């Protein structure tokens, strides 16, 4: 009861504009205004790599990874930080919170809610939160000014505006660096942590997408640059760096942070909008100011899980405390393992088996047509999937396990290892791969990915592929975009007049082979010993020949409905209702006309998010109360139930993951959406179903399809990202009976 009263009281103070010890109007001058770290209004434009720092010569960095081709072994060198005799207030924790509000605040007041929680939690003299606000078009309280960057001190259940700057994009390297430099200068303490608060999209798109700055976000390289400039000056590591954001517990992120922090706290999966429990965090540190980062990390994880359970949103949750002192050993082990992956993948059959197995590994953030792709796959899953084809799998898994100091996961991610990494389940263009090549910690893993992608473009032909591009003339590879080109005599790092745009263009031209690539739907790699056909018993089936088997990655059924006027095909989605399998290469439909439907009988378009032995998670595009989103559904085989998990917006065009899975309630209106195709013009468009209003408890059905005419085909994905769609067979549903025909 006390927590509720305090939160309500602070909400009232925020609404009235009352902070700290007095009232603040817009005209009032905040304490410390215009102090250290003033950024001004002019911003350095972003280059393709990130933000220019205005200096010439070889870029400074806190990390060097290198591999010599003769040995194949990875060498890791990090900037040395004293990490001893910490200056600042002793016996105290300072948590710097980079609170990029974006639509989480402007639409749902989630950042305001967490400011309230911080005030509730900041009890005792052992903890304080130092917060920078920005990144939102509107703040849903009368205190935070959306037109500025504002800095607040929260301690002893009190909030005070202590500094403000002109508005600058929070997705910019300099903005983060200025805040942390100012914060460390003014509020250093024995223990210090950093929390990046906002949307996350994984290691490719980054974190902290600012809706006032074109939804620009912090890339991994920009995060690296900001932390390098800050930690170089303070000569110590942060106790931890955490992400109250989706999808950021990746190997690539941990590799960068290991130079600047002792621990990372982050989630492999999406996070709900409520995020971390700052009341529990603050009160724990207030009572235990001598706690170390690992102990705090356990509290962050456990309280996060409990808060997810309170809103019935814990099935998908994950959170890990990563011991960054163990990351280098993991990098070395994984590089050796990736060398074996790359070598083995030269054999098509071995490559196919690895790709099929990786496709079954746990992945995060949707990764399907309806919701978009993050291509974040569980690292432990990738290693296990390839364990038969590369030496050192168990040693690499042991190194991974050693990095995870603590973790929690919900029922849908029981096998989550604690760290994900990039794997192209579906490549979203050349930019994605060029970004990954800049942060990939192994030349052999980027070669594995690159050869897969080149094979996609060349219909599987990459026999002459080699990894020379990644190694310089002396046989050395270096981490990062500029990588082994550092030794190229054509590029003079000390030339102040050098055209760096041309340099970057040369690099990015390498990835141009993907620019015009499109899936054909007619992959020539999928071949048959028995062609797909409908036999006399009414079974639709095929059998792959040896070559087709070696190139096939996945098989599923796709179902379409013919519109009532016969002019359009309406896509109903995917099904794994098949007989046969990979032991024989023979696959047959096991389709009986039952489909996931609304209680009013409307069949939903459904796409498979995750398929396991105990459950399948589907997504279905809908409008919810007039807004486009996706309905998350779970078919639990053990319980024999089909349930609605909620509605999730998926991945936006900037690569940011939506945080909230919205729980449905009585009175909500669902309108099914379908991808549709004109039979006359081949135009693609959305087809809208009928409005359905939920009455009482939200329900979903698994029922016989509506009477009508339908089409069924097999879709066979090849190992390089293309697919083969078989000819359709037709079926009619009438009075609960299903009739198949080739005509």
XYZ file of C-alpha atoms in Angstrom:
743
model
C 0.000 0.000 0.000
C 2.855 2.414 0.779
C 4.321 1.937 -2.723
C 0.997 2.839 -4.323
C 0.573 5.984 -2.204
C 4.116 7.178 -2.957
C 3.761 6.604 -6.684
C 0.452 8.465 -6.803
C 1.936 11.363 -4.837
C 4.925 11.693 -7.152
C 2.708 11.428 -10.207
C 0.780 14.384 -8.844
C 4.010 16.347 -8.277
C 5.181 15.607 -11.816
C 1.837 16.662 -13.215
C 1.986 19.933 -11.259
C 5.595 20.627 -12.232
C 6.860 20.375 -8.644
C 10.320 18.820 -8.404
C 13.079 18.802 -5.862
C 12.757 21.396 -3.155
C 10.552 23.879 -4.980
C 8.310 24.709 -7.899
C 9.771 24.982 -11.363
C 8.302 26.964 -14.207
C 9.690 27.010 -17.731
C 11.461 30.300 -17.034
C 13.291 29.022 -13.937
C 17.013 28.495 -14.318
C 17.977 24.936 -13.331
C 20.946 24.368 -11.095
C 24.056 23.692 -13.124
C 22.482 24.902 -16.365
C 24.881 25.033 -19.273
C 27.511 23.100 -17.335
C 29.976 20.467 -18.410
C 29.108 18.608 -21.563
C 27.131 21.374 -23.257
C 26.476 20.120 -26.736
C 25.156 23.149 -28.603
C 22.754 22.938 -31.484
C 25.109 22.000 -34.303
C 25.649 18.283 -34.794
C 28.322 16.498 -36.802
C 26.591 14.580 -39.595
C 26.708 10.822 -39.548
C 28.968 8.984 -41.943
C 28.202 5.479 -43.121
C 30.186 4.136 -40.207
C 28.770 6.358 -37.491
C 29.590 9.882 -36.386
C 32.739 11.576 -37.508
C 34.879 12.650 -34.588
C 36.606 15.418 -36.454
C 40.065 13.836 -36.177
C 42.225 12.348 -38.902
C 44.592 9.449 -38.788
C 44.011 5.877 -37.725
C 40.854 5.768 -35.570
C 41.333 5.389 -31.867
C 39.556 2.425 -30.345
C 39.430 0.484 -27.127
C 39.583 -2.957 -28.712
C 41.710 -4.769 -31.252
C 40.787 -8.252 -32.447
C 43.155 -9.901 -34.878
C 43.640 -13.282 -36.514
C 46.711 -14.513 -38.328
C 45.808 -16.814 -41.192
C 48.638 -19.245 -40.506
C 47.524 -20.021 -36.956
C 43.823 -19.146 -37.226
C 43.872 -18.121 -33.562
C 42.128 -14.972 -32.334
C 44.123 -12.379 -30.389
C 42.276 -9.895 -28.154
C 43.742 -6.604 -26.920
C 41.682 -4.137 -24.900
C 42.389 -0.668 -23.599
C 43.818 -0.959 -20.100
C 41.743 0.753 -17.431
C 43.035 1.015 -13.859
C 39.786 -0.184 -12.295
C 41.211 0.355 -8.820
C 41.122 3.040 -6.106
C 37.814 4.308 -7.404
C 37.402 8.020 -6.956
C 34.167 9.644 -5.953
C 31.710 9.187 -3.120
C 32.577 6.022 -1.243
C 29.927 3.561 -0.131
C 27.554 4.795 -2.811
C 26.038 3.636 -6.107
C 25.327 6.057 -8.960
C 23.136 4.734 -11.763
C 23.261 6.837 -14.918
C 20.023 6.383 -16.872
C 19.941 7.448 -20.522
C 16.162 7.827 -20.718
C 15.292 8.110 -24.417
C 11.533 8.392 -24.132
C 10.369 7.998 -27.761
C 6.828 6.643 -28.326
C 7.071 4.613 -25.118
C 6.675 7.942 -23.359
C 4.709 10.050 -25.838
C 2.029 7.363 -26.192
C 2.113 5.376 -22.937
C 4.018 7.458 -20.326
C 6.325 4.493 -19.681
C 9.342 6.733 -19.015
C 7.313 8.846 -16.591
C 6.274 5.660 -14.796
C 9.911 4.650 -14.415
C 10.888 8.090 -13.125
C 8.232 7.554 -10.476
C 9.673 4.124 -9.685
C 13.178 5.577 -9.358
C 11.915 8.135 -6.866
C 10.131 5.415 -4.933
C 13.256 3.279 -4.920
C 15.892 5.914 -4.142
C 15.865 5.353 -0.398
C 18.859 5.743 1.884
C 22.149 7.492 1.219
C 23.688 4.580 -0.713
C 22.025 5.114 -4.092
C 21.173 7.843 -6.560
C 19.872 7.875 -10.115
C 21.241 10.485 -12.518
C 18.900 10.668 -15.495
C 19.027 12.362 -18.883
C 15.640 12.780 -20.562
C 14.998 13.354 -24.258
C 14.024 11.549 -27.426
C 10.244 11.991 -27.149
C 7.963 14.390 -29.009
C 5.962 14.791 -25.819
C 6.428 13.896 -22.158
C 3.208 13.025 -20.409
C 3.934 15.097 -17.329
C 4.339 18.819 -16.745
C 7.944 18.653 -15.591
C 10.071 17.190 -18.374
C 10.548 19.582 -21.291
C 10.548 17.737 -24.630
C 12.317 20.625 -26.365
C 15.525 20.101 -24.369
C 17.841 17.489 -22.984
C 17.311 17.610 -19.223
C 19.309 16.018 -16.437
C 17.750 15.023 -13.137
C 19.208 13.891 -9.829
C 17.010 11.403 -7.985
C 17.946 10.526 -4.413
C 16.254 10.237 -1.049
C 12.878 9.873 -2.816
C 13.346 13.318 -4.355
C 13.831 14.491 -7.936
C 15.692 17.670 -8.903
C 16.503 19.214 -12.278
C 20.254 19.886 -12.166
C 21.223 20.619 -15.767
C 19.751 21.045 -19.221
C 21.093 21.299 -22.752
C 19.743 22.153 -26.178
C 17.920 19.229 -27.723
C 20.175 16.765 -29.526
C 19.363 13.352 -30.929
C 19.787 10.627 -28.307
C 20.719 8.239 -31.087
C 23.938 10.174 -31.571
C 27.282 9.145 -30.160
C 28.148 12.629 -28.909
C 24.906 13.007 -26.956
C 25.559 9.869 -24.936
C 29.233 10.725 -24.441
C 28.387 14.243 -23.226
C 25.889 12.941 -20.682
C 28.183 10.294 -19.247
C 31.209 12.605 -19.157
C 29.159 15.250 -17.347
C 27.664 12.640 -15.028
C 30.986 11.103 -14.049
C 32.522 14.547 -13.500
C 29.725 15.628 -11.168
C 28.428 12.419 -9.572
C 31.279 9.904 -9.465
C 30.955 7.266 -6.769
C 32.550 4.024 -5.669
C 30.099 2.019 -7.781
C 28.694 3.272 -11.072
C 26.343 1.722 -13.605
C 24.786 2.823 -16.886
C 21.293 1.949 -18.161
C 20.254 2.621 -21.751
C 16.456 2.920 -21.727
C 14.367 2.698 -24.900
C 13.629 0.358 -27.792
C 16.311 -2.061 -28.895
C 16.694 -3.941 -32.169
C 19.684 -6.208 -31.559
C 23.268 -5.718 -32.664
C 22.440 -4.669 -36.248
C 20.126 -1.717 -35.610
C 21.168 -0.866 -32.043
C 19.293 0.962 -29.304
C 17.797 4.328 -28.253
C 15.788 5.366 -31.294
C 14.929 9.059 -31.003
C 11.532 10.022 -32.446
C 12.558 13.701 -32.480
C 15.528 12.911 -34.732
C 14.082 10.720 -37.484
C 14.070 7.629 -35.228
C 17.859 7.582 -35.410
C 19.394 5.094 -32.976
C 22.770 4.328 -31.434
C 24.650 1.753 -33.480
C 27.115 -0.595 -31.820
C 30.000 1.429 -33.246
C 28.530 4.661 -31.904
C 28.095 3.057 -28.497
C 31.722 1.951 -28.679
C 32.860 5.454 -29.593
C 30.898 7.123 -26.805
C 32.159 4.736 -24.130
C 35.730 4.977 -25.393
C 35.778 8.755 -25.010
C 34.248 8.592 -21.523
C 36.252 5.702 -20.072
C 39.533 6.973 -21.509
C 39.162 10.054 -19.356
C 37.876 8.371 -16.206
C 40.441 5.523 -16.390
C 38.111 2.923 -14.906
C 35.326 0.640 -15.941
C 31.688 0.984 -15.075
C 30.491 -1.706 -12.697
C 27.799 -2.611 -15.204
C 26.120 -1.393 -18.369
C 22.523 -2.485 -18.826
C 19.816 -2.236 -21.450
C 16.250 -1.681 -20.341
C 15.430 -2.377 -23.977
C 14.696 -5.319 -26.240
C 17.092 -7.799 -27.849
C 20.458 -6.382 -26.704
C 21.992 -9.418 -24.977
C 24.163 -10.323 -27.949
C 27.721 -11.533 -28.331
C 28.504 -8.513 -30.506
C 27.254 -6.100 -27.822
C 29.110 -7.912 -25.042
C 32.322 -7.828 -27.063
C 32.168 -4.031 -27.238
C 31.117 -3.490 -23.621
C 33.816 -5.791 -22.206
C 36.329 -2.955 -22.632
C 34.270 -0.552 -20.557
C 32.328 -2.491 -17.917
C 32.591 -5.484 -15.631
C 29.081 -6.804 -16.304
C 26.323 -6.422 -18.872
C 22.643 -6.834 -18.013
C 20.416 -7.322 -21.058
C 17.661 -9.403 -22.642
C 17.897 -11.738 -25.609
C 14.163 -11.306 -26.224
C 11.820 -8.343 -26.320
C 10.896 -6.614 -23.061
C 7.436 -5.454 -21.971
C 6.876 -1.696 -21.809
C 6.929 -1.813 -18.015
C 10.591 -2.802 -18.217
C 12.798 -3.085 -15.165
C 11.592 -2.674 -11.585
C 13.406 0.459 -10.387
C 11.756 0.352 -6.984
C 13.424 -2.986 -6.237
C 16.730 -1.840 -7.749
C 16.852 1.393 -5.749
C 15.740 -0.086 -2.454
C 18.195 -2.958 -2.727
C 21.126 -0.597 -3.267
C 19.859 1.773 -0.599
C 19.987 -1.083 1.892
C 23.126 -2.694 0.404
C 25.416 0.076 -0.921
C 28.370 -2.321 -0.810
C 26.730 -4.783 -3.214
C 28.703 -5.662 -6.321
C 27.368 -5.602 -9.883
C 26.665 -9.333 -9.990
C 24.545 -9.159 -6.837
C 22.686 -6.179 -8.249
C 22.237 -8.038 -11.531
C 20.495 -10.895 -9.745
C 18.058 -8.396 -8.186
C 17.427 -6.768 -11.579
C 16.667 -10.156 -13.152
C 14.485 -11.529 -10.363
C 12.457 -8.341 -9.926
C 12.010 -8.095 -13.716
C 10.652 -11.637 -13.841
C 8.261 -10.935 -10.972
C 6.992 -7.750 -12.623
C 6.404 -9.705 -15.848
C 4.450 -12.325 -13.910
C 2.290 -9.618 -12.353
C 1.068 -8.587 -15.804
C 0.917 -12.194 -17.063
C 3.696 -11.515 -19.559
C 6.478 -13.826 -18.402
C 6.412 -16.612 -21.035
C 8.716 -14.773 -23.429
C 10.864 -12.871 -20.925
C 14.641 -13.301 -20.731
C 17.333 -11.357 -18.868
C 21.008 -12.156 -18.379
C 23.862 -10.948 -16.186
C 26.953 -11.376 -18.355
C 30.409 -11.505 -16.758
C 32.360 -9.445 -19.284
C 35.704 -10.582 -17.898
C 34.959 -13.989 -19.465
C 34.041 -12.691 -22.921
C 37.555 -12.818 -24.375
C 37.826 -16.541 -23.656
C 34.471 -17.034 -25.374
C 35.597 -15.026 -28.403
C 38.730 -17.142 -28.773
C 36.800 -20.408 -28.453
C 34.059 -19.284 -30.844
C 36.548 -18.142 -33.475
C 38.122 -21.613 -33.464
C 34.670 -23.184 -33.680
C 33.586 -20.840 -36.493
C 36.700 -21.847 -38.443
C 35.371 -25.402 -38.431
C 31.876 -24.196 -39.397
C 33.253 -22.321 -42.372
C 35.417 -25.202 -43.580
C 32.629 -27.782 -43.202
C 30.051 -25.608 -44.969
C 32.019 -25.979 -48.199
C 30.306 -29.371 -48.402
C 26.695 -28.822 -49.463
C 25.215 -31.672 -47.420
C 26.999 -30.522 -44.264
C 25.961 -26.935 -44.901
C 22.320 -27.988 -45.355
C 22.290 -29.900 -42.089
C 23.790 -26.935 -40.221
C 21.316 -24.469 -41.749
C 18.334 -26.727 -40.966
C 19.507 -27.119 -37.389
C 20.175 -23.394 -36.904
C 16.671 -22.739 -38.193
C 15.321 -24.780 -35.279
C 17.394 -22.913 -32.689
C 15.744 -20.424 -30.356
C 15.485 -16.986 -31.953
C 14.226 -13.648 -30.755
C 12.119 -10.750 -31.965
C 9.672 -12.418 -34.340
C 11.646 -13.331 -37.473
C 8.745 -13.916 -39.814
C 6.991 -12.179 -42.687
C 4.272 -10.551 -40.593
C 6.408 -9.196 -37.744
C 9.733 -8.532 -39.462
C 13.219 -9.881 -38.873
C 15.885 -9.136 -36.263
C 17.994 -12.190 -37.164
C 18.989 -12.594 -33.523
C 19.514 -16.316 -32.813
C 20.545 -17.941 -29.547
C 24.307 -18.423 -29.510
C 24.110 -21.718 -27.664
C 21.591 -22.885 -30.262
C 23.935 -22.029 -33.148
C 26.857 -23.833 -31.534
C 24.774 -26.922 -30.777
C 23.311 -26.914 -34.286
C 26.781 -27.088 -35.832
C 28.440 -29.284 -33.220
C 28.738 -32.289 -35.562
C 30.702 -30.304 -38.117
C 33.221 -28.287 -36.111
C 35.620 -29.206 -33.340
C 35.418 -27.555 -29.967
C 31.637 -27.316 -29.587
C 31.629 -28.380 -25.948
C 34.555 -26.118 -25.074
C 32.744 -23.192 -26.709
C 29.500 -24.000 -24.907
C 31.430 -24.197 -21.637
C 32.993 -20.792 -22.316
C 29.535 -19.391 -23.056
C 28.094 -20.853 -19.871
C 30.981 -19.386 -17.884
C 30.059 -15.890 -19.137
C 26.494 -16.070 -17.842
C 26.690 -15.121 -14.175
C 22.902 -15.304 -13.799
C 19.859 -15.412 -16.040
C 16.101 -15.867 -16.051
C 13.824 -17.036 -18.858
C 10.144 -17.749 -19.344
C 8.513 -20.956 -20.511
C 8.892 -20.076 -24.200
C 12.674 -19.735 -23.923
C 13.696 -22.620 -21.685
C 16.810 -23.310 -23.786
C 17.999 -19.687 -24.040
C 21.741 -19.604 -23.319
C 21.895 -15.952 -22.220
C 23.535 -14.500 -25.342
C 22.260 -14.316 -28.889
C 24.181 -13.402 -32.039
C 23.470 -12.410 -35.611
C 22.552 -15.120 -38.092
C 20.746 -14.205 -41.356
C 17.490 -16.138 -41.127
C 16.378 -13.673 -43.813
C 18.845 -11.103 -45.128
C 17.266 -7.665 -45.324
C 19.644 -6.199 -47.901
C 23.306 -5.309 -48.249
C 23.269 -2.648 -45.513
C 22.520 -5.275 -42.891
C 25.524 -7.401 -43.853
C 27.866 -4.423 -44.105
C 26.872 -3.404 -40.578
C 27.444 -6.931 -39.327
C 30.862 -7.174 -40.964
C 31.814 -4.109 -38.932
C 31.068 -5.805 -35.603
C 31.530 -9.534 -36.265
C 34.225 -10.868 -33.907
C 35.521 -13.640 -36.206
C 36.689 -13.616 -39.854
C 35.536 -17.219 -40.196
C 32.010 -16.507 -39.036
C 31.626 -13.514 -41.366
C 32.977 -15.737 -44.142
C 30.382 -18.403 -43.253
C 27.620 -15.779 -43.493
C 29.072 -14.097 -46.589
C 29.383 -17.327 -48.553
C 25.788 -18.198 -47.661
C 24.632 -14.829 -48.952
C 26.648 -15.004 -52.159
C 25.215 -18.459 -52.756
C 21.731 -16.953 -52.393
C 22.401 -14.571 -55.256
C 24.126 -17.143 -57.439
C 21.605 -19.992 -57.082
C 23.936 -21.914 -54.799
C 27.070 -21.366 -56.858
C 29.883 -20.240 -54.565
C 32.419 -22.977 -55.261
C 35.173 -20.462 -55.897
C 34.502 -18.466 -52.717
C 37.466 -17.745 -50.495
C 37.970 -15.478 -47.532
C 40.852 -13.437 -48.961
C 38.816 -10.245 -48.693
C 39.045 -10.297 -44.913
C 42.829 -10.797 -44.716
C 45.534 -8.356 -45.718
C 48.621 -9.151 -47.773
C 50.405 -10.376 -44.656
C 47.589 -12.784 -43.813
C 46.138 -10.749 -40.935
C 42.513 -9.894 -40.136
C 41.523 -7.020 -37.869
C 38.134 -6.386 -36.280
C 35.846 -3.761 -37.685
C 34.757 -1.961 -40.807
C 38.219 -0.737 -41.709
C 39.626 -4.061 -40.629
C 42.458 -5.398 -42.721
C 42.391 -2.390 -45.030
C 44.441 -0.544 -42.432
C 47.597 -1.879 -44.049
C 46.496 -1.005 -47.580
C 49.088 1.371 -48.999
C 46.392 3.081 -51.095
C 44.927 4.622 -47.941
C 46.940 7.220 -46.069
C 45.557 7.575 -42.549
C 47.595 10.737 -41.966
C 46.356 12.566 -45.050
C 44.103 15.345 -43.732
C 42.595 15.852 -47.192
C 41.763 12.219 -47.817
C 38.274 11.555 -49.164
C 36.894 9.201 -46.524
C 33.518 9.007 -48.234
C 35.244 7.375 -51.194
C 37.023 5.003 -48.833
C 33.763 3.872 -47.274
C 32.127 3.577 -50.699
C 34.873 1.200 -51.788
C 34.184 -0.960 -48.784
C 30.423 -0.917 -49.133
C 30.623 -1.695 -52.838
C 31.689 -5.183 -51.810
C 28.186 -5.865 -50.496
C 26.454 -4.563 -53.610
C 25.835 -8.102 -54.821
C 22.746 -8.182 -52.593
C 21.231 -4.896 -53.737
C 19.081 -6.320 -56.531
C 18.554 -9.787 -55.110
C 14.980 -11.051 -54.880
C 13.655 -14.465 -53.950
C 12.364 -16.297 -57.002
C 9.965 -18.829 -55.486
C 11.380 -21.215 -58.077
C 14.695 -22.236 -56.532
C 16.518 -24.472 -59.046
C 18.232 -26.227 -56.160
C 15.061 -28.034 -55.066
C 14.720 -31.178 -57.177
C 12.673 -34.334 -56.797
C 12.813 -38.070 -57.277
C 9.002 -37.982 -57.090
C 7.387 -34.715 -58.196
C 4.700 -33.144 -55.981
C 1.360 -34.697 -56.930
C -2.047 -35.699 -55.621
C -2.301 -39.501 -55.643
C -5.374 -41.657 -56.029
C -5.920 -41.823 -52.276
C -6.156 -38.031 -52.051
C -2.710 -37.538 -50.499
C -0.558 -34.674 -51.756
C 3.129 -35.589 -51.498
C 6.633 -35.500 -52.969
C 10.065 -36.974 -52.430
C 13.317 -35.030 -52.734
C 16.178 -36.562 -54.694
C 19.664 -36.604 -53.197
C 20.605 -33.210 -54.601
C 17.315 -31.575 -53.623
C 17.599 -33.062 -50.143
C 21.089 -31.605 -49.732
C 19.830 -28.111 -50.570
C 16.499 -28.119 -48.682
C 16.280 -26.274 -45.359
C 12.583 -26.367 -44.406
C 9.248 -27.690 -45.658
C 5.760 -26.462 -44.745
C 2.339 -26.100 -46.265
C 0.787 -22.821 -47.399
C -2.951 -22.288 -47.728
C -4.949 -19.723 -49.721
C -8.643 -19.003 -49.918
C -10.367 -18.020 -53.153
C -12.422 -14.849 -52.698
C -16.188 -15.148 -53.113
C -16.030 -13.380 -56.496
C -13.223 -15.665 -57.660
C -10.929 -12.729 -58.488
C -8.436 -12.784 -55.613
C -6.299 -15.216 -53.637
C -6.330 -14.566 -49.890
C -3.316 -15.921 -47.997
C -4.150 -17.877 -44.830
C -0.540 -18.650 -43.971
C 1.586 -21.606 -42.969
C 1.104 -25.044 -41.461
C 3.450 -27.797 -40.285
C 0.684 -30.409 -40.527
C 2.853 -32.791 -42.549
C 3.694 -36.482 -42.603
C 7.160 -37.834 -43.328
C 10.329 -35.877 -42.723
C 14.054 -35.499 -43.094
C 14.857 -39.140 -42.401
C 13.427 -40.099 -45.808
C 13.089 -36.848 -47.742
C 9.443 -37.750 -48.358
C 6.802 -35.229 -47.275
C 3.022 -35.529 -47.468
C 0.235 -33.234 -46.370
C -1.613 -34.086 -43.191
C -4.128 -31.327 -43.737
C -7.672 -31.955 -42.502
C -9.272 -28.548 -43.044
C -8.942 -27.321 -39.463
C -7.524 -23.825 -38.944
C -6.951 -21.174 -36.300
C -10.048 -18.987 -36.246
C -11.896 -16.308 -34.341
C -14.969 -17.401 -32.378
C -17.185 -15.941 -35.139
C -15.728 -18.455 -37.609
C -13.306 -16.180 -39.487
C -10.099 -18.002 -40.399
C -7.010 -16.009 -39.417
C -3.855 -15.641 -41.481
C -1.198 -17.327 -39.339
C 2.586 -17.533 -39.632
C 4.881 -19.713 -37.571
C 7.114 -17.862 -35.115
C 8.495 -20.867 -33.248
C 7.817 -24.589 -33.439
C 8.882 -27.003 -30.690
C 7.848 -30.442 -29.517
C 5.651 -28.970 -26.787
C 4.213 -25.839 -28.395
C 3.954 -23.708 -31.536
C 3.767 -19.909 -31.478
C 1.957 -18.220 -34.354
C 1.499 -14.610 -35.345
C -1.494 -13.202 -37.206
C -1.727 -9.715 -38.780
C -4.789 -7.829 -37.547
C -6.170 -4.420 -36.789
C -6.801 -3.948 -33.067
C -9.172 -1.075 -32.418
C -8.248 0.362 -35.817
C -4.438 0.066 -35.454
C -2.342 -2.441 -37.405
C -0.538 -4.986 -35.227
C -0.042 -8.744 -34.883
C -1.864 -11.237 -32.711
C 0.466 -13.643 -30.876
C -1.051 -17.135 -30.417
C 0.267 -20.203 -28.610
C -0.759 -23.780 -29.316
C 0.324 -25.834 -26.281
C 0.440 -29.540 -27.100
C 1.013 -30.639 -23.496
C -2.004 -28.717 -22.212
C -4.089 -29.122 -25.349
C -4.870 -25.389 -25.395
C -4.803 -22.527 -27.889
C -4.373 -19.159 -26.173
C -3.971 -15.513 -27.125
C -0.667 -14.193 -25.776
C -1.513 -10.627 -26.810
C -0.907 -8.149 -29.633
C 2.617 -7.113 -30.705
C 3.571 -4.509 -33.300
C 6.758 -6.317 -34.343
C 9.851 -4.694 -35.858
C 9.473 -1.237 -37.374
C 11.147 0.107 -40.510
C 14.107 1.377 -38.450
C 14.724 -2.059 -36.967
C 13.426 -1.149 -33.505
C 11.420 -3.784 -31.681
C 8.100 -2.913 -30.105
C 8.237 -3.568 -26.360
C 4.634 -4.083 -25.370
C 2.668 -7.261 -25.905
C -0.779 -5.800 -25.362
C -3.226 -7.947 -23.451
C -6.649 -8.108 -25.081
C -9.796 -7.325 -23.118
C -13.539 -7.324 -23.446
C -14.678 -4.643 -25.869
C -11.558 -4.736 -28.052
C -12.305 -4.922 -31.774
C -10.272 -7.289 -33.985
C -10.257 -7.013 -37.774
C -8.308 -9.831 -39.480
C -5.803 -8.769 -42.167
C -4.606 -10.929 -45.044
C -2.020 -10.623 -47.775
C -3.952 -10.955 -51.024
C -3.205 -11.200 -54.738
C -5.274 -10.314 -57.767
C -5.537 -13.246 -60.170
C -5.987 -10.826 -63.058
C -3.236 -8.268 -62.387
C -0.906 -10.001 -59.852
C -1.194 -6.884 -57.660
C -0.594 -7.430 -53.945
C -2.778 -5.764 -51.332
C -4.314 -6.159 -47.869
C -7.613 -7.942 -47.615
C -9.749 -7.043 -44.590
C -11.975 -9.422 -42.674
C -15.027 -8.522 -40.616
C -14.850 -6.706 -37.315
C -15.074 -8.995 -34.298
C -15.727 -7.542 -30.838
C -14.433 -9.481 -27.842
C -17.113 -10.202 -25.276
C -15.797 -11.411 -21.940
C -12.567 -13.413 -21.851
C -10.621 -13.272 -25.174
C -10.797 -16.637 -26.947
C -9.345 -18.258 -30.032
C -10.535 -21.405 -31.769
C -9.018 -24.292 -33.712
C -11.950 -25.269 -35.887
C -12.972 -26.542 -39.301
C -12.558 -23.905 -42.003
C -15.462 -21.918 -43.351
C -17.240 -23.374 -46.361
C -15.465 -22.257 -49.513
C -12.798 -22.958 -52.131
C -9.124 -23.123 -51.147
C -5.662 -23.863 -52.530
C -2.794 -25.771 -50.925
C 0.890 -25.936 -51.886
C 4.177 -26.994 -50.373
C 6.837 -24.354 -49.774
C 10.397 -25.693 -49.618
C 13.070 -23.269 -48.396
C 16.563 -23.831 -49.726
C 19.656 -23.378 -47.579
C 20.552 -20.082 -49.285
C 17.367 -18.126 -48.608
C 15.346 -18.791 -51.752
C 12.372 -21.160 -51.870
C 10.410 -23.420 -54.192
C 6.628 -23.183 -54.300
C 4.949 -26.255 -55.755
C 1.884 -26.142 -57.960
C -1.360 -25.844 -56.056
C -3.918 -28.493 -55.429
C -7.444 -27.355 -54.759
C -9.833 -28.301 -52.030
C -13.337 -27.432 -51.061
C -14.731 -27.300 -47.560
C -18.436 -28.023 -47.379
C -20.401 -28.849 -44.224
C -17.235 -29.850 -42.384
C -15.953 -32.140 -45.147
C -12.770 -31.548 -47.170
C -12.503 -32.518 -50.857
C -9.146 -32.349 -52.702
C -8.755 -32.135 -56.469
C -6.083 -31.154 -58.992
C -8.651 -29.246 -61.073
